[in-house]
Amino acid sequence: MAYYDQREADRRHRLRQGRIKKIRDELSDILNDYWDRYPRSSGEESELEYKIEERLRYVHRDMDNFVREFRYLPNE
């Protein structure tokens, strides 16, 4: 039974790492896309900041859901 529990813990760990990597990659893509479209010298920084903050709210919500989902899993 311990072998199965360890395999399940490893599988869940890989899922967590995959979700974290996906969110980081998504944020990186969004930021790169915005910086390409709105160079810092264009005066569009306030719009850019708003869009980044809006997207970060979604990311924080996703991370909160992610933490809630895995909070009660065994750490074996």
XYZ file of C-alpha atoms in Angstrom:
76
model
C 0.000 0.000 0.000
C 2.866 2.391 0.771
C 4.187 1.948 -2.781
C 0.815 2.977 -4.213
C 0.615 5.958 -1.846
C 4.090 7.111 -2.907
C 3.183 6.765 -6.588
C 0.014 8.786 -6.008
C 1.953 11.463 -4.095
C 4.488 11.633 -6.945
C 1.710 11.927 -9.517
C 0.058 14.756 -7.588
C 3.395 16.518 -7.188
C 3.912 16.385 -10.972
C 0.415 17.800 -11.472
C 1.175 20.672 -9.085
C 4.479 21.418 -10.816
C 2.770 21.320 -14.209
C 0.098 23.771 -13.107
C 2.697 26.156 -11.668
C 4.779 25.985 -14.860
C 1.697 26.582 -17.009
C 0.760 29.695 -15.017
C 4.337 31.037 -15.122
C 4.563 30.448 -18.877
C 1.203 32.125 -19.420
C 2.261 35.173 -17.410
C 5.557 35.379 -19.268
C 3.786 35.211 -22.639
C 1.285 37.889 -21.616
C 3.968 40.254 -20.365
C 6.146 39.758 -23.453
C 3.164 40.352 -25.721
C 2.263 43.572 -23.905
C 5.812 44.880 -23.918
C 6.002 44.203 -27.656
C 2.739 46.036 -28.312
C 3.239 48.866 -25.858
C 6.840 50.015 -25.622
C 7.609 51.855 -22.404
C 8.233 55.131 -24.205
C 4.796 55.192 -25.841
C 2.934 56.699 -22.885
C 0.570 53.708 -22.772
C 1.921 52.482 -19.438
C -1.266 53.108 -17.483
C -3.285 50.908 -19.873
C -0.560 48.285 -19.750
C -0.446 48.346 -15.965
C -4.221 47.953 -15.806
C -4.146 44.953 -18.129
C -1.316 43.322 -16.214
C -3.062 43.879 -12.876
C -6.282 42.464 -14.305
C -4.491 39.346 -15.525
C -2.662 38.968 -12.217
C -6.012 38.925 -10.414
C -6.997 35.940 -12.553
C -3.662 34.253 -11.852
C -4.070 34.786 -8.104
C -7.564 33.312 -8.307
C -6.188 30.313 -10.212
C -3.439 29.866 -7.624
C -5.967 30.103 -4.766
C -8.098 27.425 -6.410
C -4.989 25.345 -7.000
C -3.960 25.576 -3.343
C -7.470 24.735 -2.167
C -7.574 21.735 -4.489
C -4.323 20.238 -3.163
C -4.422 21.440 0.450
C -5.686 18.207 1.970
C -3.592 15.758 -0.007
C -1.219 13.532 1.948
C 2.422 14.631 1.864
C 3.947 11.170 1.764
